[in-house]
Amino acid sequence: MCVSMLSVVFAITQGSVNLSPYAVWQALLGQDSGLNQTLVLELRLPRVMAAFATGGLLAVAGALMQILLRNPLADPYVLGISGGASVAALAAILLGISGVLMSGMAFLGAVLSTLLVFGLSARLGNTATMRLLLTGVVIAAGWGALITLMLALAPPHKIPGMLYWLMGDLSYASTPWLAWLVLVPTCLILMPLGRSLNVLARGPLQAAALGVNVKSLERFVFLLASLLTAIAVTTAGSVGFVGLVIPHMLRMVLGNDQRLILPASALAGGCLVTLSDTLARTVIAPEQLPVGVITALLGVPTFLYLLQRGRL
């Protein structure tokens, strides 16, 4: 928790104009009516809060998918959930839809992708983890092709914004309230479910033998992971590797108790995206990099290191 607060404060102080923690505190209290208050309250604070919520949503979604499929490679992006949400969100951009309606469309796209993955796996006669992962990879590739088609057919004036959004962009994330309204209740709901999720991670047969309603819990987890991914996608675009790497790193430190892993994932994922966005804003200031590029540059070597150490 302390690290999370420090990362938020550090992110607010950094930018093309650096501020001291005292200046930030004065701006937050309304004791500075000048440029600093505008910079903190209207520009940096909403963006930092959106970045933290996005990271938390993606990390919790990744942890839930890995619990459910009992596979370290399970992730909203690998399974195509984010691809479906991205297609729906880009369609909303083309139609001029924004805000809650855009989030709703992204959620429907994420749910549709989930239904496709599981429906196709069931029709093929096998819903084992590997079959689900392979089906998810194919569905994700299909969504990628559809995104390319949409970009090719989009009006020229909308293409730059769509491309930057696909790389992960928090420049226009001025209303983080929706992401927080989903993240906080999700963490509160998952806490009492920690024991059931621990049992489910060991397998559906063991969970059923211990009295867990496996089907209901699985449906709930998939819908929740879809919702978390959809909100993250509409807030910041495509930001990868957060849901894949963060749960692994936490398991190396905290073990496999989901009552610790899930809230820790929310905090650690938030810190990662917040600091990545800070780096994206400052490394070539006043120009800005997409936050998705930074998370990928950090996530790829981390993932390869875990793979080499036999952690995956």
mmCIF file of C-alpha atoms in Angstrom:
data_model
loop_
_atom_site.group_PDB
_atom_site.id
_atom_site.type_symbol
_atom_site.label_atom_id
_atom_site.label_comp_id
_atom_site.label_asym_id
_atom_site.label_seq_id
_atom_site.Cartn_x
_atom_site.Cartn_y
_atom_site.Cartn_z
ATOM 1 C CA MET A 1 0.000 0.000 0.000
ATOM 2 C CA CYS A 2 2.799 2.433 0.903
ATOM 3 C CA VAL A 3 4.613 1.646 -2.344
ATOM 4 C CA SER A 4 1.408 2.304 -4.266
ATOM 5 C CA MET A 5 0.941 5.696 -2.633
ATOM 6 C CA LEU A 6 4.569 6.602 -3.270
ATOM 7 C CA SER A 7 4.255 5.633 -6.944
ATOM 8 C CA VAL A 8 1.178 7.854 -7.303
ATOM 9 C CA VAL A 9 2.876 10.812 -5.636
ATOM 10 C CA PHE A 10 6.024 10.307 -7.705
ATOM 11 C CA ALA A 11 3.999 10.152 -10.927
ATOM 12 C CA ILE A 12 2.195 13.396 -10.103
ATOM 13 C CA THR A 13 5.470 15.219 -9.413
ATOM 14 C CA GLN A 14 7.090 14.146 -12.693
ATOM 15 C CA GLY A 15 6.519 15.581 -16.165
ATOM 16 C CA SER A 16 7.704 18.285 -18.504
ATOM 17 C CA VAL A 17 7.488 20.516 -15.402
ATOM 18 C CA ASN A 18 8.670 18.787 -12.232
ATOM 19 C CA LEU A 19 6.922 19.591 -8.962
ATOM 20 C CA SER A 20 7.956 18.997 -5.383
ATOM 21 C CA PRO A 21 5.779 16.811 -3.124
ATOM 22 C CA TYR A 22 5.017 19.924 -1.074
ATOM 23 C CA ALA A 23 3.776 21.774 -4.160
ATOM 24 C CA VAL A 24 1.571 18.799 -5.020
ATOM 25 C CA TRP A 25 0.180 18.749 -1.490
ATOM 26 C CA GLN A 26 -0.636 22.462 -1.648
ATOM 27 C CA ALA A 27 -2.371 21.997 -4.993
ATOM 28 C CA LEU A 28 -4.446 19.100 -3.658
ATOM 29 C CA LEU A 29 -5.523 21.203 -0.663
ATOM 30 C CA GLY A 30 -6.451 24.123 -2.915
ATOM 31 C CA GLN A 31 -3.844 26.390 -1.367
ATOM 32 C CA ASP A 32 -2.176 27.062 -4.710
ATOM 33 C CA SER A 33 -4.437 28.853 -7.162
ATOM 34 C CA GLY A 34 -1.839 29.157 -9.892
ATOM 35 C CA LEU A 35 -0.462 26.922 -12.615
ATOM 36 C CA ASN A 36 0.477 24.124 -10.218
ATOM 37 C CA GLN A 37 -3.118 23.548 -9.165
ATOM 38 C CA THR A 38 -4.291 23.336 -12.768
ATOM 39 C CA LEU A 39 -1.416 21.017 -13.632
ATOM 40 C CA VAL A 40 -2.105 18.672 -10.719
ATOM 41 C CA LEU A 41 -5.898 18.625 -10.474
ATOM 42 C CA GLU A 42 -6.875 18.843 -14.130
ATOM 43 C CA LEU A 43 -4.033 17.062 -15.933
ATOM 44 C CA ARG A 44 -1.812 14.795 -13.879
ATOM 45 C CA LEU A 45 -4.062 13.495 -11.097
ATOM 46 C CA PRO A 46 -6.824 12.170 -13.418
ATOM 47 C CA ARG A 47 -4.235 10.546 -15.684
ATOM 48 C CA VAL A 48 -2.339 8.955 -12.795
ATOM 49 C CA MET A 49 -5.532 7.624 -11.247
ATOM 50 C CA ALA A 50 -6.609 6.211 -14.619
ATOM 51 C CA ALA A 51 -3.209 4.551 -15.057
ATOM 52 C CA PHE A 52 -3.333 2.963 -11.604
ATOM 53 C CA ALA A 53 -6.879 1.672 -12.093
ATOM 54 C CA THR A 54 -6.015 0.275 -15.526
ATOM 55 C CA GLY A 55 -3.060 -1.649 -14.169
ATOM 56 C CA GLY A 56 -5.129 -2.991 -11.300
ATOM 57 C CA LEU A 57 -7.926 -4.130 -13.604
ATOM 58 C CA LEU A 58 -5.564 -5.936 -15.977
ATOM 59 C CA ALA A 59 -3.554 -7.616 -13.216
ATOM 60 C CA VAL A 60 -6.654 -8.903 -11.415
ATOM 61 C CA ALA A 61 -8.163 -10.096 -14.708
ATOM 62 C CA GLY A 62 -4.948 -11.980 -15.509
ATOM 63 C CA ALA A 63 -4.807 -13.556 -12.060
ATOM 64 C CA LEU A 64 -8.432 -14.709 -12.381
ATOM 65 C CA MET A 65 -7.832 -16.258 -15.795
ATOM 66 C CA GLN A 66 -4.774 -18.121 -14.522
ATOM 67 C CA ILE A 67 -6.750 -19.458 -11.562
ATOM 68 C CA LEU A 68 -9.589 -20.602 -13.752
ATOM 69 C CA LEU A 69 -7.505 -22.281 -16.455
ATOM 70 C CA ARG A 70 -4.714 -23.379 -14.108
ATOM 71 C CA ASN A 71 -2.190 -22.263 -16.682
ATOM 72 C CA PRO A 72 0.462 -19.522 -16.262
ATOM 73 C CA LEU A 73 0.003 -18.390 -19.866
ATOM 74 C CA ALA A 74 -3.675 -17.534 -19.410
ATOM 75 C CA ASP A 75 -4.232 -13.834 -19.880
ATOM 76 C CA PRO A 76 -6.999 -11.620 -21.319
ATOM 77 C CA TYR A 77 -4.784 -10.775 -24.283
ATOM 78 C CA VAL A 78 -3.665 -14.335 -24.983
ATOM 79 C CA LEU A 79 -7.242 -15.630 -24.853
ATOM 80 C CA GLY A 80 -8.519 -12.931 -27.199
ATOM 81 C CA ILE A 81 -10.737 -11.222 -24.622
ATOM 82 C CA SER A 82 -8.971 -7.888 -25.041
ATOM 83 C CA GLY A 83 -9.091 -8.341 -28.818
ATOM 84 C CA GLY A 84 -12.870 -8.569 -28.753
ATOM 85 C CA ALA A 85 -13.059 -5.558 -26.439
ATOM 86 C CA SER A 86 -10.692 -3.609 -28.713
ATOM 87 C CA VAL A 87 -12.731 -4.346 -31.843
ATOM 88 C CA ALA A 88 -15.921 -3.189 -30.133
ATOM 89 C CA ALA A 89 -14.203 -0.078 -28.737
ATOM 90 C CA LEU A 90 -12.772 0.839 -32.153
ATOM 91 C CA ALA A 91 -16.223 0.397 -33.648
ATOM 92 C CA ALA A 92 -17.517 2.821 -31.012
ATOM 93 C CA ILE A 93 -14.803 5.321 -31.964
ATOM 94 C CA LEU A 94 -15.793 5.068 -35.630
ATOM 95 C CA LEU A 95 -19.426 5.638 -34.695
ATOM 96 C CA GLY A 96 -18.562 8.607 -32.494
ATOM 97 C CA ILE A 97 -19.574 6.830 -29.272
ATOM 98 C CA SER A 98 -17.691 7.497 -26.049
ATOM 99 C CA GLY A 99 -18.018 7.229 -22.281
ATOM 100 C CA VAL A 100 -20.203 4.593 -20.670
ATOM 101 C CA LEU A 101 -21.676 3.441 -23.992
ATOM 102 C CA MET A 102 -18.188 2.766 -25.329
ATOM 103 C CA SER A 103 -17.391 0.742 -22.190
ATOM 104 C CA GLY A 104 -20.625 -1.187 -22.651
ATOM 105 C CA MET A 105 -19.733 -2.061 -26.230
ATOM 106 C CA ALA A 106 -16.250 -3.144 -25.151
ATOM 107 C CA PHE A 107 -17.773 -5.376 -22.481
ATOM 108 C CA LEU A 108 -20.061 -6.988 -25.034
ATOM 109 C CA GLY A 109 -17.066 -7.548 -27.304
ATOM 110 C CA ALA A 110 -15.115 -9.162 -24.465
ATOM 111 C CA VAL A 111 -18.046 -11.421 -23.559
ATOM 112 C CA LEU A 112 -18.525 -12.368 -27.216
ATOM 113 C CA SER A 113 -14.855 -13.325 -27.466
ATOM 114 C CA THR A 114 -15.132 -15.424 -24.297
ATOM 115 C CA LEU A 115 -18.208 -17.219 -25.626
ATOM 116 C CA LEU A 116 -16.437 -17.889 -28.925
ATOM 117 C CA VAL A 117 -13.398 -19.378 -27.211
ATOM 118 C CA PHE A 118 -15.372 -21.673 -24.960
ATOM 119 C CA GLY A 119 -18.055 -22.440 -27.518
ATOM 120 C CA LEU A 120 -15.552 -23.494 -30.161
ATOM 121 C CA SER A 121 -13.575 -25.537 -27.648
ATOM 122 C CA ALA A 122 -16.740 -27.359 -26.575
ATOM 123 C CA ARG A 123 -17.787 -28.047 -30.182
ATOM 124 C CA LEU A 124 -14.367 -29.529 -30.816
ATOM 125 C CA GLY A 125 -15.121 -31.955 -27.999
ATOM 126 C CA ASN A 126 -12.466 -30.795 -25.554
ATOM 127 C CA THR A 127 -12.458 -27.905 -23.117
ATOM 128 C CA ALA A 128 -9.075 -28.771 -21.599
ATOM 129 C CA THR A 129 -6.754 -25.928 -20.763
ATOM 130 C CA MET A 130 -4.440 -26.369 -23.752
ATOM 131 C CA ARG A 131 -7.349 -26.505 -26.190
ATOM 132 C CA LEU A 132 -8.809 -23.346 -24.678
ATOM 133 C CA LEU A 133 -5.484 -21.550 -24.959
ATOM 134 C CA LEU A 134 -4.976 -22.581 -28.577
ATOM 135 C CA THR A 135 -8.526 -21.538 -29.454
ATOM 136 C CA GLY A 136 -7.954 -18.216 -27.698
ATOM 137 C CA VAL A 137 -4.783 -17.587 -29.695
ATOM 138 C CA VAL A 138 -6.644 -18.215 -32.957
ATOM 139 C CA ILE A 139 -9.541 -15.966 -31.903
ATOM 140 C CA ALA A 140 -7.049 -13.249 -30.909
ATOM 141 C CA ALA A 141 -5.448 -13.505 -34.362
ATOM 142 C CA GLY A 142 -8.884 -13.137 -35.934
ATOM 143 C CA TRP A 143 -9.612 -10.018 -33.901
ATOM 144 C CA GLY A 144 -6.224 -8.633 -34.954
ATOM 145 C CA ALA A 145 -7.110 -9.133 -38.605
ATOM 146 C CA LEU A 146 -10.459 -7.414 -38.067
ATOM 147 C CA ILE A 147 -8.720 -4.480 -36.372
ATOM 148 C CA THR A 148 -6.412 -4.148 -39.382
ATOM 149 C CA LEU A 149 -9.434 -4.151 -41.690
ATOM 150 C CA MET A 150 -11.138 -1.449 -39.629
ATOM 151 C CA LEU A 151 -8.020 0.698 -39.781
ATOM 152 C CA ALA A 152 -7.825 0.236 -43.543
ATOM 153 C CA LEU A 153 -11.447 1.333 -43.993
ATOM 154 C CA ALA A 154 -11.490 4.097 -41.355
ATOM 155 C CA PRO A 155 -11.654 7.783 -42.347
ATOM 156 C CA PRO A 156 -8.131 9.243 -42.587
ATOM 157 C CA HIS A 157 -8.702 11.779 -39.807
ATOM 158 C CA LYS A 158 -9.520 9.033 -37.279
ATOM 159 C CA ILE A 159 -6.646 6.685 -38.065
ATOM 160 C CA PRO A 160 -3.910 8.417 -35.981
ATOM 161 C CA GLY A 161 -6.067 8.417 -32.857
ATOM 162 C CA MET A 162 -7.077 4.796 -33.368
ATOM 163 C CA LEU A 163 -3.477 3.705 -33.876
ATOM 164 C CA TYR A 164 -2.244 5.539 -30.794
ATOM 165 C CA TRP A 165 -5.125 4.124 -28.775
ATOM 166 C CA LEU A 166 -4.228 0.587 -29.884
ATOM 167 C CA MET A 167 -0.709 1.084 -28.545
ATOM 168 C CA GLY A 168 -2.056 2.126 -25.147
ATOM 169 C CA ASP A 169 -2.736 5.802 -24.554
ATOM 170 C CA LEU A 170 -3.657 7.614 -21.359
ATOM 171 C CA SER A 171 -3.449 11.118 -22.776
ATOM 172 C CA TYR A 172 -7.222 11.502 -22.859
ATOM 173 C CA ALA A 173 -8.037 9.450 -19.758
ATOM 174 C CA SER A 174 -9.540 12.404 -17.909
ATOM 175 C CA THR A 175 -12.412 10.471 -16.273
ATOM 176 C CA PRO A 176 -10.990 7.526 -14.296
ATOM 177 C CA TRP A 177 -14.074 7.205 -12.107
ATOM 178 C CA LEU A 178 -15.591 4.321 -14.092
ATOM 179 C CA ALA A 179 -12.438 2.211 -13.768
ATOM 180 C CA TRP A 180 -12.318 2.830 -10.019
ATOM 181 C CA LEU A 181 -16.037 2.101 -9.638
ATOM 182 C CA VAL A 182 -15.315 -1.354 -11.067
ATOM 183 C CA LEU A 183 -11.923 -2.050 -9.467
ATOM 184 C CA VAL A 184 -12.770 -1.294 -5.843
ATOM 185 C CA PRO A 185 -16.002 -3.352 -5.635
ATOM 186 C CA THR A 186 -14.260 -6.185 -7.491
ATOM 187 C CA CYS A 187 -11.540 -6.396 -4.860
ATOM 188 C CA LEU A 188 -14.146 -6.300 -2.090
ATOM 189 C CA ILE A 189 -16.188 -9.058 -3.748
ATOM 190 C CA LEU A 190 -13.198 -11.304 -4.380
ATOM 191 C CA MET A 191 -11.874 -11.208 -0.818
ATOM 192 C CA PRO A 192 -14.540 -13.536 0.660
ATOM 193 C CA LEU A 193 -14.226 -15.768 -2.417
ATOM 194 C CA GLY A 194 -10.515 -16.323 -1.839
ATOM 195 C CA ARG A 195 -10.935 -19.763 -0.277
ATOM 196 C CA SER A 196 -13.179 -21.000 -3.104
ATOM 197 C CA LEU A 197 -10.739 -19.655 -5.689
ATOM 198 C CA ASN A 198 -7.858 -21.411 -3.925
ATOM 199 C CA VAL A 199 -9.727 -24.688 -4.214
ATOM 200 C CA LEU A 200 -10.749 -24.021 -7.825
ATOM 201 C CA ALA A 201 -7.098 -23.431 -8.738
ATOM 202 C CA ARG A 202 -6.409 -27.055 -7.752
ATOM 203 C CA GLY A 203 -8.987 -28.369 -10.204
ATOM 204 C CA PRO A 204 -12.778 -28.498 -10.693
ATOM 205 C CA LEU A 205 -13.114 -32.034 -9.328
ATOM 206 C CA GLN A 206 -11.439 -31.177 -6.029
ATOM 207 C CA ALA A 207 -13.445 -27.973 -5.809
ATOM 208 C CA ALA A 208 -16.724 -29.820 -6.368
ATOM 209 C CA ALA A 209 -15.764 -32.442 -3.790
ATOM 210 C CA LEU A 210 -15.235 -29.679 -1.236
ATOM 211 C CA GLY A 211 -18.655 -28.163 -1.860
ATOM 212 C CA VAL A 212 -17.810 -25.395 -4.346
ATOM 213 C CA ASN A 213 -20.422 -24.645 -6.999
ATOM 214 C CA VAL A 214 -17.888 -24.938 -9.803
ATOM 215 C CA LYS A 215 -20.066 -23.972 -12.776
ATOM 216 C CA SER A 216 -21.456 -20.851 -11.134
ATOM 217 C CA LEU A 217 -18.046 -19.766 -9.907
ATOM 218 C CA GLU A 218 -16.464 -20.320 -13.326
ATOM 219 C CA ARG A 219 -19.167 -18.300 -15.082
ATOM 220 C CA PHE A 220 -18.795 -15.510 -12.548
ATOM 221 C CA VAL A 221 -15.022 -15.404 -12.935
ATOM 222 C CA PHE A 222 -15.181 -15.286 -16.730
ATOM 223 C CA LEU A 223 -17.783 -12.539 -16.777
ATOM 224 C CA LEU A 224 -15.813 -10.588 -14.193
ATOM 225 C CA ALA A 225 -12.540 -10.984 -16.107
ATOM 226 C CA SER A 226 -14.325 -9.841 -19.269
ATOM 227 C CA LEU A 227 -15.703 -6.775 -17.498
ATOM 228 C CA LEU A 228 -12.315 -5.861 -16.013
ATOM 229 C CA THR A 229 -10.628 -6.201 -19.400
ATOM 230 C CA ALA A 230 -13.303 -4.163 -21.154
ATOM 231 C CA ILE A 231 -13.043 -1.273 -18.684
ATOM 232 C CA ALA A 232 -9.235 -1.325 -18.908
ATOM 233 C CA VAL A 233 -9.362 -1.310 -22.712
ATOM 234 C CA THR A 234 -11.776 1.619 -22.876
ATOM 235 C CA THR A 235 -9.715 3.557 -20.330
ATOM 236 C CA ALA A 236 -6.226 3.124 -21.779
ATOM 237 C CA GLY A 237 -6.410 1.080 -24.966
ATOM 238 C CA SER A 238 -4.276 -2.036 -25.385
ATOM 239 C CA VAL A 239 -1.757 -2.355 -22.550
ATOM 240 C CA GLY A 240 -0.137 -5.766 -22.592
ATOM 241 C CA PHE A 241 1.852 -8.047 -20.282
ATOM 242 C CA VAL A 242 0.413 -6.616 -17.056
ATOM 243 C CA GLY A 243 -1.990 -9.478 -16.439
ATOM 244 C CA LEU A 244 0.586 -12.028 -17.522
ATOM 245 C CA VAL A 245 3.651 -11.001 -15.518
ATOM 246 C CA ILE A 246 2.322 -9.401 -12.321
ATOM 247 C CA PRO A 247 0.589 -12.523 -10.883
ATOM 248 C CA HIS A 248 3.743 -14.597 -11.496
ATOM 249 C CA MET A 249 6.011 -12.155 -9.749
ATOM 250 C CA LEU A 250 3.672 -12.004 -6.775
ATOM 251 C CA ARG A 251 3.428 -15.795 -6.493
ATOM 252 C CA MET A 252 7.203 -15.947 -6.222
ATOM 253 C CA VAL A 253 6.955 -13.728 -3.139
ATOM 254 C CA LEU A 254 3.547 -14.441 -1.583
ATOM 255 C CA GLY A 255 2.825 -18.021 -2.561
ATOM 256 C CA ASN A 256 -0.473 -19.206 -4.060
ATOM 257 C CA ASP A 257 -3.043 -17.903 -1.593
ATOM 258 C CA GLN A 258 -5.525 -15.952 -3.721
ATOM 259 C CA ARG A 259 -6.649 -13.970 -0.686
ATOM 260 C CA LEU A 260 -3.235 -12.304 -0.901
ATOM 261 C CA ILE A 261 -2.523 -12.560 -4.627
ATOM 262 C CA LEU A 262 -5.672 -10.822 -5.903
ATOM 263 C CA PRO A 263 -5.487 -7.598 -3.844
ATOM 264 C CA ALA A 264 -1.707 -7.545 -4.256
ATOM 265 C CA SER A 265 -2.186 -7.873 -8.032
ATOM 266 C CA ALA A 266 -4.432 -4.815 -8.026
ATOM 267 C CA LEU A 267 -1.794 -2.773 -6.192
ATOM 268 C CA ALA A 268 1.234 -4.097 -8.094
ATOM 269 C CA GLY A 269 -0.466 -3.798 -11.486
ATOM 270 C CA GLY A 270 -1.476 -0.247 -10.654
ATOM 271 C CA CYS A 271 2.095 0.625 -9.670
ATOM 272 C CA LEU A 272 3.489 -0.894 -12.864
ATOM 273 C CA VAL A 273 1.209 0.993 -15.244
ATOM 274 C CA THR A 274 1.516 4.223 -13.241
ATOM 275 C CA LEU A 275 5.312 4.158 -13.350
ATOM 276 C CA SER A 276 5.292 3.044 -16.998
ATOM 277 C CA ASP A 277 3.066 5.972 -17.909
ATOM 278 C CA THR A 278 5.336 8.313 -15.965
ATOM 279 C CA LEU A 279 8.280 7.027 -17.991
ATOM 280 C CA ALA A 280 6.256 7.416 -21.199
ATOM 281 C CA ARG A 281 5.550 11.065 -20.314
ATOM 282 C CA THR A 282 9.064 12.018 -19.314
ATOM 283 C CA VAL A 283 11.614 10.037 -21.328
ATOM 284 C CA ILE A 284 11.358 12.296 -24.400
ATOM 285 C CA ALA A 285 9.338 15.157 -22.873
ATOM 286 C CA PRO A 286 7.449 17.149 -24.067
ATOM 287 C CA GLU A 287 6.717 14.323 -26.535
ATOM 288 C CA GLN A 288 4.933 11.291 -25.143
ATOM 289 C CA LEU A 289 5.238 7.573 -25.813
ATOM 290 C CA PRO A 290 2.337 5.092 -25.687
ATOM 291 C CA VAL A 291 2.214 3.417 -22.294
ATOM 292 C CA GLY A 292 1.655 0.044 -23.987
ATOM 293 C CA VAL A 293 5.115 0.299 -25.536
ATOM 294 C CA ILE A 294 6.716 0.790 -22.119
ATOM 295 C CA THR A 295 4.863 -2.121 -20.499
ATOM 296 C CA ALA A 296 5.850 -4.366 -23.405
ATOM 297 C CA LEU A 297 9.509 -3.341 -23.159
ATOM 298 C CA LEU A 298 9.414 -4.130 -19.448
ATOM 299 C CA GLY A 299 7.213 -7.210 -19.710
ATOM 300 C CA VAL A 300 9.006 -9.106 -22.479
ATOM 301 C CA PRO A 301 12.399 -9.474 -20.730
ATOM 302 C CA THR A 302 10.650 -10.200 -17.425
ATOM 303 C CA PHE A 303 8.564 -12.935 -19.053
ATOM 304 C CA LEU A 304 11.638 -14.436 -20.727
ATOM 305 C CA TYR A 305 13.513 -14.372 -17.417
ATOM 306 C CA LEU A 306 10.692 -16.208 -15.650
ATOM 307 C CA LEU A 307 10.563 -18.701 -18.503
ATOM 308 C CA GLN A 308 14.314 -19.289 -18.348
ATOM 309 C CA ARG A 309 14.207 -19.783 -14.589
ATOM 310 C CA GLY A 310 11.484 -22.390 -15.032
ATOM 311 C CA ARG A 311 8.875 -20.314 -13.255
ATOM 312 C CA LEU A 312 6.306 -20.710 -16.036
#
